[in-house]
Every structure is written in C-alpha cells, then in structure tokens.
Tab-separated table of C-alpha atoms in Angstrom:
chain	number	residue	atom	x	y	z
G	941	UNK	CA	50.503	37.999	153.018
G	942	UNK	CA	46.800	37.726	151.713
G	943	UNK	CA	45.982	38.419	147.977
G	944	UNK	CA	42.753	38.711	147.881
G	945	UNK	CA	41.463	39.085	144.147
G	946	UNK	CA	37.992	40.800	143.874
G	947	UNK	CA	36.846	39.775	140.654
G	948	UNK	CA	33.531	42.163	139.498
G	949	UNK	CA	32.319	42.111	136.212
G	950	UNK	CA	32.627	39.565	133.294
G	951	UNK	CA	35.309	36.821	134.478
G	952	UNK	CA	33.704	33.830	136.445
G	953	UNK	CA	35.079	31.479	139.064
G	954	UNK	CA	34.661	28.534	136.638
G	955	UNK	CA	36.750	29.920	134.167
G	956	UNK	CA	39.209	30.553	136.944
G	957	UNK	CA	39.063	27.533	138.406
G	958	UNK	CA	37.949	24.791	135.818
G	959	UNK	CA	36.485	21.739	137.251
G	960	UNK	CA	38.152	19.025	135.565
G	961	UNK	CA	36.631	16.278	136.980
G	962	UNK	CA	33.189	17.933	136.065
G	963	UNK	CA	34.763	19.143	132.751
G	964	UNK	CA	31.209	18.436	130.986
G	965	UNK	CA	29.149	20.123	133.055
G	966	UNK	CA	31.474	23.040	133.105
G	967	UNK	CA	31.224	22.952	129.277
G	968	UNK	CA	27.414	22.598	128.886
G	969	UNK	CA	25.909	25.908	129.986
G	970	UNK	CA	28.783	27.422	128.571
G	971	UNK	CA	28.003	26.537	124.607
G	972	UNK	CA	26.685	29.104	122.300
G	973	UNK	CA	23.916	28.518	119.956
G	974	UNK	CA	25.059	28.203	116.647
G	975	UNK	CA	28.943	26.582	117.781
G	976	UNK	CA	31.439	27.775	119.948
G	977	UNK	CA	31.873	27.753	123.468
G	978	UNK	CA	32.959	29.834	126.300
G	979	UNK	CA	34.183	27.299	127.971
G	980	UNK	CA	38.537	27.022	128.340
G	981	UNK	CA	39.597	24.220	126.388
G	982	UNK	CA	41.326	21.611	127.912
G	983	UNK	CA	44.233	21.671	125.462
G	984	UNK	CA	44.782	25.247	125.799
G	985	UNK	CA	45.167	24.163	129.765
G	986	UNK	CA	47.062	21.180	128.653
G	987	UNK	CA	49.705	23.826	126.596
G	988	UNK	CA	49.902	25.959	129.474
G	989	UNK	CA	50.394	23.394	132.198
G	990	UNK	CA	48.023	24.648	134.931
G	991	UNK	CA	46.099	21.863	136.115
G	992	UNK	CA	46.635	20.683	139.530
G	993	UNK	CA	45.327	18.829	142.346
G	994	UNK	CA	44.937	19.096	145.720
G	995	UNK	CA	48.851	17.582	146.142
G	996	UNK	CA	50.631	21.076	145.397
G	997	UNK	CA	53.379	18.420	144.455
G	998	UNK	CA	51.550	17.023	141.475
G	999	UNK	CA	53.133	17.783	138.048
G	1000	UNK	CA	50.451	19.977	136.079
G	1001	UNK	CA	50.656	17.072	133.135
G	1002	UNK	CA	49.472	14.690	135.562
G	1003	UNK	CA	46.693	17.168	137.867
G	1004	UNK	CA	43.122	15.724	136.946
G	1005	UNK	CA	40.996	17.657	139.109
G	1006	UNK	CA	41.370	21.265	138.465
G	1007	UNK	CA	43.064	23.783	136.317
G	1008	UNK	CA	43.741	27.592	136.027
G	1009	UNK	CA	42.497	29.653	133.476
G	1010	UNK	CA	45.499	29.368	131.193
G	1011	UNK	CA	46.603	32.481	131.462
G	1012	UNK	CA	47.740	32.318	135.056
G	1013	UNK	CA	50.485	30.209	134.414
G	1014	UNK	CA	52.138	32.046	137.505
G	1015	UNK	CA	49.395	31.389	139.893
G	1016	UNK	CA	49.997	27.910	139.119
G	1017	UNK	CA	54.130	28.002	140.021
G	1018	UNK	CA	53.503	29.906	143.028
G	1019	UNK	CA	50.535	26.765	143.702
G	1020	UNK	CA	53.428	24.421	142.720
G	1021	UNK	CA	55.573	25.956	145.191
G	1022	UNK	CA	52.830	25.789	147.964
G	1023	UNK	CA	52.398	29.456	148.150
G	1024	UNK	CA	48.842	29.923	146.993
G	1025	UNK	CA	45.746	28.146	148.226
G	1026	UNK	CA	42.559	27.633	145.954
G	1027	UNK	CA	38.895	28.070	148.479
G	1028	UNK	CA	36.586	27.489	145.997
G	1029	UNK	CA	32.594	27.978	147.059
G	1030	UNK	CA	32.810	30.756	149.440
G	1031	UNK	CA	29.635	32.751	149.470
G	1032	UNK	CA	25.823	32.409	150.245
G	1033	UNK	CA	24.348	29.370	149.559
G	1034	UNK	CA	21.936	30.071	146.539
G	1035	UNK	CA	18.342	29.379	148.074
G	1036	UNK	CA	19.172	31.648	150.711
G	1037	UNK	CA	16.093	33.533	151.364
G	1038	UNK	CA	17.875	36.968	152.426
G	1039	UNK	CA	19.742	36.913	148.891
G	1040	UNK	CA	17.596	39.270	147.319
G	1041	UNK	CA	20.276	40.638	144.956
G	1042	UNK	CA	23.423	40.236	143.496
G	1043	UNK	CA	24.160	43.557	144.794
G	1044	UNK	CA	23.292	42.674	148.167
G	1045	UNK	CA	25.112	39.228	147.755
G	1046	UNK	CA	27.921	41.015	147.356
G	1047	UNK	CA	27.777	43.166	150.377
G	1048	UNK	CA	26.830	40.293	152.439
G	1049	UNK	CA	30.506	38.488	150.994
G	1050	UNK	CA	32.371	41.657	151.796
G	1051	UNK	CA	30.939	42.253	155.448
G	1052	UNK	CA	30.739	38.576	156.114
G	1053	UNK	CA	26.702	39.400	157.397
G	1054	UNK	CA	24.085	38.951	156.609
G	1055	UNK	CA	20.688	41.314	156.335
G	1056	UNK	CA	23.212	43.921	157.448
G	1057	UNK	CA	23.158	46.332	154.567
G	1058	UNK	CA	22.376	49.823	155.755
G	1059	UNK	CA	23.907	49.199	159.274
G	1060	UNK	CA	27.507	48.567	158.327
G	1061	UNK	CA	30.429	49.555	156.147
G	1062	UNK	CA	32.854	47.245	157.802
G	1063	UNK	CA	34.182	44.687	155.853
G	1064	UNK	CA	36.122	41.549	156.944
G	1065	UNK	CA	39.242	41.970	156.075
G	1066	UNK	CA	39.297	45.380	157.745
G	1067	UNK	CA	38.240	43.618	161.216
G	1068	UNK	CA	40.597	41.014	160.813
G	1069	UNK	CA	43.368	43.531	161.028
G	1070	UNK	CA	41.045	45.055	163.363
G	1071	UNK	CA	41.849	42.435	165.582
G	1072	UNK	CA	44.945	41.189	164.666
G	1073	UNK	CA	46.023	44.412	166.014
G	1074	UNK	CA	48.001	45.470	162.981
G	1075	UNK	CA	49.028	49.357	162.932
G	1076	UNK	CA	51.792	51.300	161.765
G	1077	UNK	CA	52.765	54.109	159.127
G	1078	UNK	CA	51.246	52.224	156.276
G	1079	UNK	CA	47.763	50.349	156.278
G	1080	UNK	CA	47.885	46.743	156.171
G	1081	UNK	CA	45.977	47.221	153.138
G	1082	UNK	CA	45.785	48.234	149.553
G	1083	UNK	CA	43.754	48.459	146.608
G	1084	UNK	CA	45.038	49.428	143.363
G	1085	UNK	CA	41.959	49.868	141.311
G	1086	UNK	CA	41.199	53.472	142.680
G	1087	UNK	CA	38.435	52.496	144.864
G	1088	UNK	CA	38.272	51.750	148.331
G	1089	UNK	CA	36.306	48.303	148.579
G	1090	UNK	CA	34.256	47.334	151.834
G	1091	UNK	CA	35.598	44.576	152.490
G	1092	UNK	CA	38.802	46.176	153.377
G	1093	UNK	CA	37.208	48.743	155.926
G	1094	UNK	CA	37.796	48.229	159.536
G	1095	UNK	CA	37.244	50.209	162.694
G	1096	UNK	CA	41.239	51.023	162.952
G	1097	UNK	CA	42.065	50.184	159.357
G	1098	UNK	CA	41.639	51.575	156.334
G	1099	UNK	CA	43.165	50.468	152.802
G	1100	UNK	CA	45.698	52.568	150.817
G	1101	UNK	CA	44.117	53.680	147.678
G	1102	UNK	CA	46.364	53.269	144.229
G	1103	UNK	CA	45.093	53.452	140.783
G	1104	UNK	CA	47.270	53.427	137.472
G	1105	UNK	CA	50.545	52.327	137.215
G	1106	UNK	CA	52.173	51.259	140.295
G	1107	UNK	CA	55.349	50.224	139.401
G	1108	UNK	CA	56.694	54.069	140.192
G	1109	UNK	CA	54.567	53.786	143.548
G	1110	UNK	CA	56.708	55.759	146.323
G	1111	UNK	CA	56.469	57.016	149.350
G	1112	UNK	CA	57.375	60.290	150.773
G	1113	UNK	CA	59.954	59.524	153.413
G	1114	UNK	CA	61.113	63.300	154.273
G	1115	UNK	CA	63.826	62.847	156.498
G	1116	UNK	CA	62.559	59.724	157.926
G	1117	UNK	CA	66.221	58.008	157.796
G	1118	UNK	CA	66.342	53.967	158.578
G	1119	UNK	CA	63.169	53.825	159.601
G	1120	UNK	CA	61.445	54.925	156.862
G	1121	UNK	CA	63.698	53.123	154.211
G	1122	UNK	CA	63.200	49.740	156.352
G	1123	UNK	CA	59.156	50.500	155.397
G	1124	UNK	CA	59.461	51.204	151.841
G	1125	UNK	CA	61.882	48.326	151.285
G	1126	UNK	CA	59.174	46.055	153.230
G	1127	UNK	CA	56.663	47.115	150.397
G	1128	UNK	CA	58.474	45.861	147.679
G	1129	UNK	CA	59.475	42.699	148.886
C-alpha cells in the first residue's frame, strides 16, 4: 500500500520533517519579527518522541537527525515498525528554468513532466497502476478530500472520490455474495 499525502496549502515539509541536524537553519527563516517562531520546538519533539534516524530501530530519545512534526506521533510507530519511509527532496530543482510557477511546479510533480501542461492530465500514480496492470471492481485509488487530483489519473485508472466522513464508507454489494464481501473486507484492512 502507498499513502501518498498531498499536502496544499499552509503546512510545509520542514515542519513535517524537521532537520535536526540543521535545527538552526530550520529555525532562522522561520522567526518572527518582534519574538516567536514558527519553527517546532525541539522539546515539544522531545515530549512527543518522534525523532528518528535513518535506523528505523533507533529509539526516538536517541534519533538526532530528524523528527516528525509532533503531532504525528503515529507516523513515527508505524516508522518504528519499518512501515513508513521518509523521501525527502522530491521535486524540481529550484533554478530550473521551466519552473515558471508554483502552479505549474505542481503539475510538473503530479505528471512527473515537465513543460507538459496543456498536453496531459495523466498523473503518475495513475500510470503506475497503468502499468502495473491493476484492475478490478474498485480503483486502486482514492482520494478523500472530494477532488479528484492528477496525479492519480491514468489511462485505465481512475481514483474513487470520498469527501466527509468516511468512517460509514460502504459499498453497495447487491447480491454480490463472497465475492463482494471478500472486496469490502479488503478495504478495511
């Protein structure tokens, strides 16, 4: 299973992922004139145990190169457990000269292209089902923010749509016996 968490608007990957190592220069652009900072304190990380390094195996009290934001607490156990994987850097290098927008940087991430706005509404994670070959009753896919996102648009695949509450997400099964119930369990697993 992929998660992948599409994070548009207000929360940055530094205060996802805090540099430790770089702690300071994390902190710096981050201060506000007048006091304060924006910047996640390292004690609040420290209280919520979610530093870790690139050994999954590494206590959190004794991780000194990276933390999570302290509020995902169970990102961290899953990282503990070796079940989630941190890529940090993944976009279009900044001096680009075909990043003309952060619109457009954004469609370039989603299609994995470049210059290619206009002539496609694929995304990558679409074609990598694409090719994987994956096909069934259900898309391989979902978003559940009520929009349909590029990057999960293939040629064969499209994403399931949910919005609201989705803990009382179910699926019509009809009379579709065994079969059917064998889908909707593999959903909530």
């Amino acid at each position: 299973i992929l998660v992948t968490i599409l994070q548009d608007g207000g929360c940055d990957g530094f205060n996802t992922v805090i540099p430790l190592q770089q702690y300071g220069r994390y902190t710096a652009p981050r201060t506000v004139p007048g006091g304060g900072s924006l910047a996640v304190l390292q004690s609040d990380i420290a209280t919520a145990g979610t530093a870790f390094d690139a050994n999954t195996q590494t206590a959190a009290s004794a991780a000194t190169t990276f933390a999570f934001h302290p509020k995902m607490t169970a990102v961290r156990a899953l990282y503990g457990m070796g079940k989630v994987a941190v890529v940090l850097g993944v976009g279009i290098p900044p001096a680009d000269p075909s990043r003309t927008s952060h619109e457009v940087g954004k469609f370039d991430w989603a299609t994995a292209s470049i210059k290619k706005l206009g002539y496609t509404n694929l995304g990558w994670i679409g074609q990598s089902f694409d090719t994987i070959g994956a096909s069934g009753a259900l898309p391989p896919t979902a978003s559940v923010n009520y929009q349909s996102p590029i990057v999960l648009h293939g040629v064969k695949n499209t994403p399931l749509v949910l919005g609201g509450d989705i803990s009382g997400f179910a699926l019509p099964c009809g009379s579709g016996g065994a079969d059917c119930a064998a889908r909707v369990a593999a959903l909530t697993k």
